[in-house]
Amino acid sequence: MGKLKNTITMRATITIMILTLMPLSMLSQKNREYPKAYVNFSFFEEVVKDAKLHRANRLISFAKFNKMSKNKNTIILDTRSKKMYDKMHIKGAVHLNFSDFTIETLSRIIPTKDTRILIYCNNNFEQKYPFLEAFPTKKISPKKISPKNEPFPEKTLALNIPTFINLFGYGYTNVYELDELLSSDSAVELEGNLLPIMHK
């Protein structure tokens, strides 16, 4: 009986100790200081400033985009999601999701820093058949009427811009950005899962 009593007393003591120490342990974790994240907003601002100046002479028409795409040492880079890329993309474009940009992934896709890179995004396509489902415009404001009497979004957040800035920041400066809106009668060659469905 005495042995059983001692065992119960010992277990009770251990339980009390655990309950006493637990809040101290939790408090210690709560107040623990972690190193700063790898986020440098000031550096990003510098890159944006320099990239903006560089980009001013890198906006090209579809005719020039198309001509350049046929030259050696040139790639068309599509940085939209894989889902949208698979639906439809410009023929011959290579895919790398923007969120997957790193030194390693970019170097696997882009042969050298001298490689000419052509970029485009959803906002380069009109918002009707056959582009509507694969290239939704990233608008943030209601549509207004353009000089050609066509509705267009007043403000947009185009993927081309962060793509250009990040490529520039990683040292890829031979980048050209499509500056025109492609319509269904543009001579653009497309690939993707949606095309066979749309042409049925």
mmCIF file of C-alpha atoms in Angstrom:
data_model
loop_
_atom_site.group_PDB
_atom_site.id
_atom_site.type_symbol
_atom_site.label_atom_id
_atom_site.label_comp_id
_atom_site.label_asym_id
_atom_site.label_seq_id
_atom_site.Cartn_x
_atom_site.Cartn_y
_atom_site.Cartn_z
ATOM 1 C CA MET A 1 0.000 0.000 0.000
ATOM 2 C CA GLY A 2 2.856 2.310 0.908
ATOM 3 C CA LYS A 3 4.543 1.574 -2.431
ATOM 4 C CA LEU A 4 1.365 2.441 -4.358
ATOM 5 C CA LYS A 5 1.012 5.666 -2.382
ATOM 6 C CA ASN A 6 4.604 6.631 -3.185
ATOM 7 C CA THR A 7 4.035 5.946 -6.908
ATOM 8 C CA ILE A 8 0.897 8.115 -6.967
ATOM 9 C CA THR A 9 2.709 10.883 -5.091
ATOM 10 C CA MET A 10 5.637 10.742 -7.534
ATOM 11 C CA ARG A 11 3.311 10.922 -10.565
ATOM 12 C CA ALA A 12 1.456 13.862 -9.054
ATOM 13 C CA THR A 13 4.755 15.656 -8.401
ATOM 14 C CA ILE A 14 5.926 15.112 -12.019
ATOM 15 C CA THR A 15 2.582 16.338 -13.369
ATOM 16 C CA ILE A 16 2.777 19.510 -11.240
ATOM 17 C CA MET A 17 6.352 20.152 -12.431
ATOM 18 C CA ILE A 18 5.329 19.751 -16.089
ATOM 19 C CA LEU A 19 2.372 22.100 -15.655
ATOM 20 C CA THR A 20 4.593 24.621 -13.862
ATOM 21 C CA LEU A 21 7.359 24.571 -16.469
ATOM 22 C CA MET A 22 5.067 24.550 -19.535
ATOM 23 C CA PRO A 23 4.078 28.249 -19.356
ATOM 24 C CA LEU A 24 7.759 29.205 -18.979
ATOM 25 C CA SER A 25 8.622 27.161 -22.058
ATOM 26 C CA MET A 26 5.769 28.713 -24.053
ATOM 27 C CA LEU A 27 6.775 32.207 -22.878
ATOM 28 C CA SER A 28 10.345 31.542 -23.934
ATOM 29 C CA GLN A 29 9.215 30.556 -27.467
ATOM 30 C CA LYS A 30 6.861 33.540 -27.668
ATOM 31 C CA ASN A 31 9.612 36.028 -26.816
ATOM 32 C CA ARG A 32 12.262 34.378 -28.952
ATOM 33 C CA GLU A 33 13.855 36.697 -31.512
ATOM 34 C CA TYR A 34 14.343 35.408 -35.065
ATOM 35 C CA PRO A 35 16.713 36.791 -37.704
ATOM 36 C CA LYS A 36 15.286 39.269 -40.198
ATOM 37 C CA ALA A 37 13.699 37.807 -43.339
ATOM 38 C CA TYR A 38 15.521 38.083 -46.648
ATOM 39 C CA VAL A 39 13.456 41.111 -47.671
ATOM 40 C CA ASN A 40 15.165 44.301 -48.810
ATOM 41 C CA PHE A 41 12.628 46.905 -49.889
ATOM 42 C CA SER A 42 15.279 49.611 -50.395
ATOM 43 C CA PHE A 43 17.170 47.427 -52.865
ATOM 44 C CA PHE A 44 13.912 46.674 -54.701
ATOM 45 C CA GLU A 45 13.239 50.414 -55.015
ATOM 46 C CA GLU A 46 16.696 50.896 -56.540
ATOM 47 C CA VAL A 47 16.105 48.076 -59.024
ATOM 48 C CA VAL A 48 12.695 49.516 -59.972
ATOM 49 C CA LYS A 49 14.218 52.957 -60.586
ATOM 50 C CA ASP A 50 16.968 51.593 -62.845
ATOM 51 C CA ALA A 51 14.671 49.092 -64.591
ATOM 52 C CA LYS A 52 12.160 51.837 -65.398
ATOM 53 C CA LEU A 53 14.804 53.851 -67.249
ATOM 54 C CA HIS A 54 16.067 50.757 -69.059
ATOM 55 C CA ARG A 55 12.538 49.641 -70.013
ATOM 56 C CA ALA A 56 11.722 52.950 -71.744
ATOM 57 C CA ASN A 57 13.538 51.816 -74.912
ATOM 58 C CA ARG A 58 12.526 48.167 -74.671
ATOM 59 C CA LEU A 59 8.808 48.363 -75.517
ATOM 60 C CA ILE A 60 8.190 46.909 -78.959
ATOM 61 C CA SER A 61 5.381 46.363 -81.438
ATOM 62 C CA PHE A 62 4.022 42.926 -82.257
ATOM 63 C CA ALA A 63 5.644 43.104 -85.712
ATOM 64 C CA LYS A 64 9.062 43.631 -84.114
ATOM 65 C CA PHE A 65 8.322 41.059 -81.389
ATOM 66 C CA ASN A 66 7.419 38.486 -84.050
ATOM 67 C CA LYS A 67 10.502 39.270 -86.142
ATOM 68 C CA MET A 68 12.853 39.108 -83.146
ATOM 69 C CA SER A 69 11.369 35.800 -81.991
ATOM 70 C CA LYS A 70 12.672 34.098 -85.134
ATOM 71 C CA ASN A 71 16.274 35.180 -84.510
ATOM 72 C CA LYS A 72 18.937 32.997 -82.901
ATOM 73 C CA ASN A 73 19.767 33.430 -79.215
ATOM 74 C CA THR A 74 16.201 34.625 -78.528
ATOM 75 C CA ILE A 75 13.520 33.128 -76.298
ATOM 76 C CA ILE A 76 9.910 34.078 -75.622
ATOM 77 C CA LEU A 77 9.313 33.845 -71.879
ATOM 78 C CA ASP A 78 5.834 33.264 -70.436
ATOM 79 C CA THR A 79 5.728 33.835 -66.663
ATOM 80 C CA ARG A 80 1.996 33.285 -66.079
ATOM 81 C CA SER A 81 0.734 30.302 -64.113
ATOM 82 C CA LYS A 82 1.284 26.848 -65.610
ATOM 83 C CA LYS A 83 -2.492 26.419 -65.758
ATOM 84 C CA MET A 84 -2.937 29.481 -67.996
ATOM 85 C CA TYR A 85 0.173 28.689 -70.028
ATOM 86 C CA ASP A 86 -1.198 25.232 -70.771
ATOM 87 C CA LYS A 87 -4.521 26.724 -71.860
ATOM 88 C CA MET A 88 -2.923 29.033 -74.406
ATOM 89 C CA HIS A 89 0.405 30.716 -75.097
ATOM 90 C CA ILE A 90 2.362 32.241 -77.956
ATOM 91 C CA LYS A 91 3.855 29.455 -80.044
ATOM 92 C CA GLY A 92 7.387 28.567 -78.974
ATOM 93 C CA ALA A 93 7.219 30.360 -75.616
ATOM 94 C CA VAL A 94 9.021 28.719 -72.713
ATOM 95 C CA HIS A 95 7.358 28.719 -69.314
ATOM 96 C CA LEU A 96 8.655 29.746 -65.915
ATOM 97 C CA ASN A 97 6.129 30.823 -63.322
ATOM 98 C CA PHE A 98 7.032 34.279 -61.969
ATOM 99 C CA SER A 99 6.804 33.019 -58.387
ATOM 100 C CA ASP A 100 9.509 30.432 -59.197
ATOM 101 C CA PHE A 101 12.141 33.001 -60.214
ATOM 102 C CA THR A 102 15.531 32.238 -58.635
ATOM 103 C CA ILE A 103 19.103 32.446 -59.939
ATOM 104 C CA GLU A 104 19.023 28.677 -60.519
ATOM 105 C CA THR A 105 15.661 28.405 -62.296
ATOM 106 C CA LEU A 106 16.370 31.382 -64.555
ATOM 107 C CA SER A 107 19.777 30.001 -65.557
ATOM 108 C CA ARG A 108 18.145 26.684 -66.527
ATOM 109 C CA ILE A 109 15.615 28.428 -68.790
ATOM 110 C CA ILE A 110 17.780 31.244 -70.175
ATOM 111 C CA PRO A 111 21.070 30.064 -71.755
ATOM 112 C CA THR A 112 23.159 33.194 -71.014
ATOM 113 C CA LYS A 113 22.802 36.752 -69.714
ATOM 114 C CA ASP A 114 23.197 37.857 -73.362
ATOM 115 C CA THR A 115 20.158 35.883 -74.528
ATOM 116 C CA ARG A 116 17.435 38.122 -75.913
ATOM 117 C CA ILE A 117 14.247 37.647 -73.877
ATOM 118 C CA LEU A 118 10.825 38.603 -75.215
ATOM 119 C CA ILE A 119 8.037 38.911 -72.653
ATOM 120 C CA TYR A 120 4.255 39.254 -72.793
ATOM 121 C CA CYS A 121 1.345 38.728 -70.399
ATOM 122 C CA ASN A 122 -2.458 38.550 -70.139
ATOM 123 C CA ASN A 123 -2.773 42.290 -70.708
ATOM 124 C CA ASN A 124 -1.435 41.961 -74.246
ATOM 125 C CA PHE A 125 -4.627 40.225 -75.411
ATOM 126 C CA GLU A 126 -8.098 41.619 -76.043
ATOM 127 C CA GLN A 127 -10.812 40.381 -73.741
ATOM 128 C CA LYS A 128 -12.928 38.356 -76.148
ATOM 129 C CA TYR A 129 -12.817 35.110 -78.105
ATOM 130 C CA PRO A 130 -10.466 33.304 -78.331
ATOM 131 C CA PHE A 131 -8.400 34.934 -75.577
ATOM 132 C CA LEU A 132 -10.861 35.611 -72.765
ATOM 133 C CA GLU A 133 -10.419 32.361 -70.829
ATOM 134 C CA ALA A 134 -6.649 32.062 -71.135
ATOM 135 C CA PHE A 135 -5.605 35.727 -70.867
ATOM 136 C CA PRO A 136 -7.848 37.513 -68.319
ATOM 137 C CA THR A 137 -6.834 41.173 -67.949
ATOM 138 C CA LYS A 138 -5.648 42.086 -64.461
ATOM 139 C CA LYS A 139 -7.800 45.188 -64.172
ATOM 140 C CA ILE A 140 -8.445 47.075 -60.945
ATOM 141 C CA SER A 141 -10.857 49.729 -62.156
ATOM 142 C CA PRO A 142 -13.991 49.990 -64.340
ATOM 143 C CA LYS A 143 -13.707 50.232 -68.093
ATOM 144 C CA LYS A 144 -13.587 53.570 -69.890
ATOM 145 C CA ILE A 145 -13.939 54.402 -73.577
ATOM 146 C CA SER A 146 -10.757 54.648 -75.634
ATOM 147 C CA PRO A 147 -10.193 57.094 -78.513
ATOM 148 C CA LYS A 148 -11.195 54.263 -80.863
ATOM 149 C CA ASN A 149 -14.522 54.035 -79.032
ATOM 150 C CA GLU A 150 -13.619 50.695 -77.469
ATOM 151 C CA PRO A 151 -13.879 49.925 -73.729
ATOM 152 C CA PHE A 152 -10.628 49.356 -71.895
ATOM 153 C CA PRO A 153 -9.600 49.151 -68.211
ATOM 154 C CA GLU A 154 -8.274 52.436 -66.854
ATOM 155 C CA LYS A 155 -5.890 50.778 -64.376
ATOM 156 C CA THR A 156 -4.259 47.366 -64.591
ATOM 157 C CA LEU A 157 -1.557 45.376 -62.813
ATOM 158 C CA ALA A 158 0.268 43.746 -65.707
ATOM 159 C CA LEU A 159 2.606 40.825 -65.020
ATOM 160 C CA ASN A 160 4.990 42.238 -67.639
ATOM 161 C CA ILE A 161 6.135 44.917 -65.194
ATOM 162 C CA PRO A 162 7.299 42.750 -62.252
ATOM 163 C CA THR A 163 8.696 40.253 -64.772
ATOM 164 C CA PHE A 164 10.800 42.975 -66.415
ATOM 165 C CA ILE A 165 11.923 44.381 -63.043
ATOM 166 C CA ASN A 166 12.935 40.992 -61.650
ATOM 167 C CA LEU A 167 14.767 39.903 -64.783
ATOM 168 C CA PHE A 168 16.647 43.202 -64.679
ATOM 169 C CA GLY A 169 17.420 42.696 -60.986
ATOM 170 C CA TYR A 170 18.828 39.225 -61.713
ATOM 171 C CA GLY A 171 21.106 40.722 -64.369
ATOM 172 C CA TYR A 172 19.089 39.893 -67.504
ATOM 173 C CA THR A 173 19.066 43.218 -69.330
ATOM 174 C CA ASN A 174 18.513 42.064 -72.924
ATOM 175 C CA VAL A 175 14.735 42.046 -72.398
ATOM 176 C CA TYR A 176 12.021 43.373 -74.720
ATOM 177 C CA GLU A 177 8.370 43.752 -73.791
ATOM 178 C CA LEU A 178 5.390 43.470 -76.134
ATOM 179 C CA ASP A 179 3.647 46.847 -76.064
ATOM 180 C CA GLU A 180 0.559 46.187 -78.188
ATOM 181 C CA LEU A 181 -2.846 44.605 -77.664
ATOM 182 C CA LEU A 182 -3.322 41.515 -79.817
ATOM 183 C CA SER A 183 -6.747 40.941 -81.312
ATOM 184 C CA SER A 184 -8.291 37.831 -82.822
ATOM 185 C CA ASP A 185 -7.195 38.934 -86.299
ATOM 186 C CA SER A 186 -3.544 39.466 -85.286
ATOM 187 C CA ALA A 187 -1.077 37.187 -87.009
ATOM 188 C CA VAL A 188 -0.117 35.574 -83.720
ATOM 189 C CA GLU A 189 0.545 31.842 -83.636
ATOM 190 C CA LEU A 190 -0.788 30.175 -80.515
ATOM 191 C CA GLU A 191 -0.457 26.795 -78.801
ATOM 192 C CA GLY A 192 -2.411 25.254 -75.956
ATOM 193 C CA ASN A 193 -5.119 22.882 -74.766
ATOM 194 C CA LEU A 194 -7.946 25.317 -75.469
ATOM 195 C CA LEU A 195 -7.295 25.663 -79.192
ATOM 196 C CA PRO A 196 -8.679 22.280 -80.310
ATOM 197 C CA ILE A 197 -11.812 22.880 -78.208
ATOM 198 C CA MET A 198 -12.349 26.373 -79.566
ATOM 199 C CA HIS A 199 -12.018 25.264 -83.165
ATOM 200 C CA LYS A 200 -14.606 22.471 -82.915
#
